[in-house]
Amino acid sequence: MRDGHSESKAGAHPNKMSNQNTPNRKGNPPAEKSDKRMTLHSRFHKEVHAHLSRNPPQTGPPMNLNESLSSGKGKPYNPQQVQGRIREILGKYSNGFWVSKLPQIYRELYKQDLPTEAAKDLETWTHICTVEKTCSSNPTELLLYPAKEQTTTSSPSPVLNLNSTSAPVPVSNTPTDKPLRSPAQQRPPTTHLTRSGSPAPLSPPSSSSSPSPPSSPASLSPDLRLKLEELLVKYSNGLWAHALPKLFQDTYKTKLPKHVLENLHLLSDICTIDYPMPDNPKRAILYRRSSTGDGGGEDENCNRRNSSTSEEELRVRQELGKRLSNQAVPSLQIPKEEYPSVLVVDATNTNSVILRYIGEGYSQAQESMEDEMREFYGLNQSTPPPLSSPSSGQLVAVRAEEEEEILRAQVCEVMADKVKVYYVDHGFSEVTSKTKVFELHEKFFKLPFQATKCKLAGLEPFCQEPAVLKKFETMASGRILLAEILERGQTPLAVLYDTSQDDDVNINAACMKALHDKTLASPLQVNSAYMNVTVSSVCSDGTVYCQLPSRGLAKLNELLENIETYFHSQVTSEFLVSRPFCGKGCMVRYKGKWSRVEITNLHGSRVLDILFIDVGVQASVEVFELREIPPLFLRDLMAIPPQAVKCFLADLAVSVGSWTPDAVQWLREKVLNITDCSMKVAKVDENKRCTYVHLFTDKNFHDPARSLNHQMAQSDLFKHQPDVFLTSHSPAKISTATLSSKTSSTSDSTNGNRSTTVPAKPQIRRALPGQRGGGGGGGGGGNTTSTTPPETPSTPSSSLQLPPLLELPPAGNNIDVYVSVACHPGHFVLQPWRDMYKLVVLMGEMILYYNKIEEKPLNIEKNQIYAAKVENNWHRVLVKGVLTNGLVSVYELDYGKHELVSCTQLRPLIKEFRQLPFQGITAQLAGVKPRQWSEEASIVFRNHVEKKPLVAQLENLQEAKNPWERKLTVFLVDTSQEERDIWVHDIMAEFADEITNVL
């Protein structure tokens, strides 16, 4: 790595003032550091609706509260957007405020300046607000109130609880298209500051909103409003406005009135409206407003729970406390990470799987406690005597039967000389002698019971099915697995994965497959021939998927016809999929009809990859296109195995994965859309779950010379190919038939020929900002070669422009960041926290666009911008070099990571994807002297900053001609700790001093 050499003050420590947004930097004695905290922007102290941080900032000096509305030049603006925002502001400041305050409030909430023309139009927006003049003619002494004809709703905006004492919540890895919490929001706020440092005049938020009065040209009927709100409830992570017409038509069998999309502000009292693509005002995301009047609350695991449930739990705990002589055991908290390790103990019902969490604070704490119990209840003179009269429900210590272990247990049943106990940390019961039961000392009440339960997602209707439970016992019982927590609650909803093999195994999906009736599978025997075969898909790696006539296929077609009729007759939103997860089976339209699919990968909360299991076609779709399988048909449909048979052409000199595009196209033209093919089975490979066949376009399967295998082997289709076409990280592309969803959207509609990718191996983790591994070319010491972005590119051959520069605040200001790559203090890559959700949206759009266009020859030039497929995601990249073996070296402009990809995985970066500034910006740490950092120092640095949300204080910005050549010098601060802020440069300076002293 190449270290930065900009001037910086060694050991400088910013002075963290309590009432300014931009702290002055000056040296502080070490003794003062623990008493001072970093000043946070006032927006960090608000837990208002999630949309408040969604819009791009307009940088500039802090605005004076009394600045005139006439400042700035008039520019075109979106009246609907501004009106909706002012309506929201007035909902929070229902008692009114000075018009002079509006620009500052608007900027704080939306990170944009209030358009000058909008300020002038306020008086004409009588359906939005009322402007009242005072006796003075001074324009800054105007008062702004909500519209007089305001109606009350039951969905007030969430308010900040300034008395909150909840513990800080680490950033979840859960994918989302919604803005994430700021790093500085991870600790409870103490006060609310305005830009001038004085407390803001916050009025209690009103529970009212102001929809358009009846006199407005367009309004929503109560029935229409109720239906739209019902749809928004299903999509808690947001719903694209363009999806509404199709979704409304499918759900309610009637057309959505046109004026709804043209007047989205009419929805502002039931949802917030976000425009993540400023250049395209028609692309809006709708987020349902949270209700604070439902009587519920949040439990310690961040889940909504009914207040009556909490009262019941409290009563049970109080009763248990009385039994335990006023000793209470704390509740077990679900681990914060998205994929905790678990030990599966037992399952007699998939809705109640007994397990234990593995790791620090869980299994490790339990082992320490049991070691202490073994010593406390040891076989010596001071050992407590056995409990004389144990009672049912009592917590006790028990000497286990098989080993000399002392375990915590609860008495279940008391017999003459024996007691049945349940081991609360291990999840099983046992009958033991009363002489082995002791009173549990109070010091062993501190650790929560470690045996807990979870529910397996997708298996609820078959929770006690013998075949499912048998499969689960074989695959999971007694094993350590990864659990993906989908819903946190008293009994969390989870998907379990076995990651011990080369391919990760989805346990939930495997258990569902246990329901298959093998007699309905496609018959396959070696040396057998089959006629009337339909080739449904040809992948770009040479894999062929076929449908064979069978009882299963006939039954499937009959069921799908019945489901089609059933869906047409239903007017309900209950079949919309609100919680997608990998391995889930559901329905999506294929060629205009509902077909079975399995979700294979998720990209955020909106875009996902699916496999049409009966035709072998993969596609990328939006979540609103999914439907639940109706319960009436679920069992029959689950009994039918997938009808797509995976085949390879036998006796070809090239292996799968090395096919040329010409060979793939030739085979597609020969076999797709032909229903009377025939094939002869040469070999069945059970391990690869595939069949080697000879394929014919007619019924003359007796003549091998007429097979397509023979024709391809004799042709030049496989000659003159590069050494590498596909790699394990560049999955094959499938040419699919038309996915006729009839969606009224543009590029992300499923109309047209969609070609998508087949994952090389199941990926547990969803593709999201902050979850990508690796670090900018590896290594960490300063002696490695530089992996900073390359030199200035040559003049682009096309007329497409680069995105605008990423806007940054002036030096001395703070900005929330995410460190995507960290090599050492002289080189790391930051992403602005405020726009991370926009990057998720952009990447979702790229997946939908590029996964449906056919691959075309592309002249790849060094130092040019492209879209490149890396694993399952499309990234905006800069080409660093083109290798002779068909691989291309690229630099991910939004993440700062270097990759090698196949030349077949690059596409032109179209204008639509050049609007958002490149989100990755290189940086070096301020407050430390530039040096050649050792590997040890680099590891320490990475452990403190990489893949973490932090606050950066800008020291210096080194401008450059190209966005990827800019470089920041910043202080990094970890504000996640409750008691103090951690300044990373202090840690690195101390580490460097220690190394120097040792040497």
GROMACS .gro file of C-alpha atoms in nm, residues 229 308-309 328 409 480 534 637 664 685 689 802 821 886 903 943:
model
   16
  229GLU     CA    1  -5.276   0.131   0.325
  308SER     CA    2  -5.118  -0.782   2.693
  309THR     CA    3  -4.845  -1.034   2.617
  328ALA     CA    4  -3.519  -1.370   3.933
  409ALA     CA    5  -3.251  -2.744   3.636
  480ILE     CA    6  -2.385  -2.648   1.517
  534THR     CA    7  -3.937  -3.004  -2.400
  637LEU     CA    8  -4.812  -2.874  -0.478
  664VAL     CA    9  -2.478  -2.163  -2.658
  685ASP     CA   10  -2.464  -3.858  -1.177
  689ARG     CA   11  -2.770  -3.429  -0.947
  802LEU     CA   12  -1.935   1.062  -1.526
  821VAL     CA   13  -1.224  -0.142   0.296
  886GLY     CA   14  -1.014  -1.353  -2.065
  903CYS     CA   15  -1.471  -1.042  -1.971
  943ASN     CA   16  -1.019  -0.463   1.351
   0.00000   0.00000   0.00000
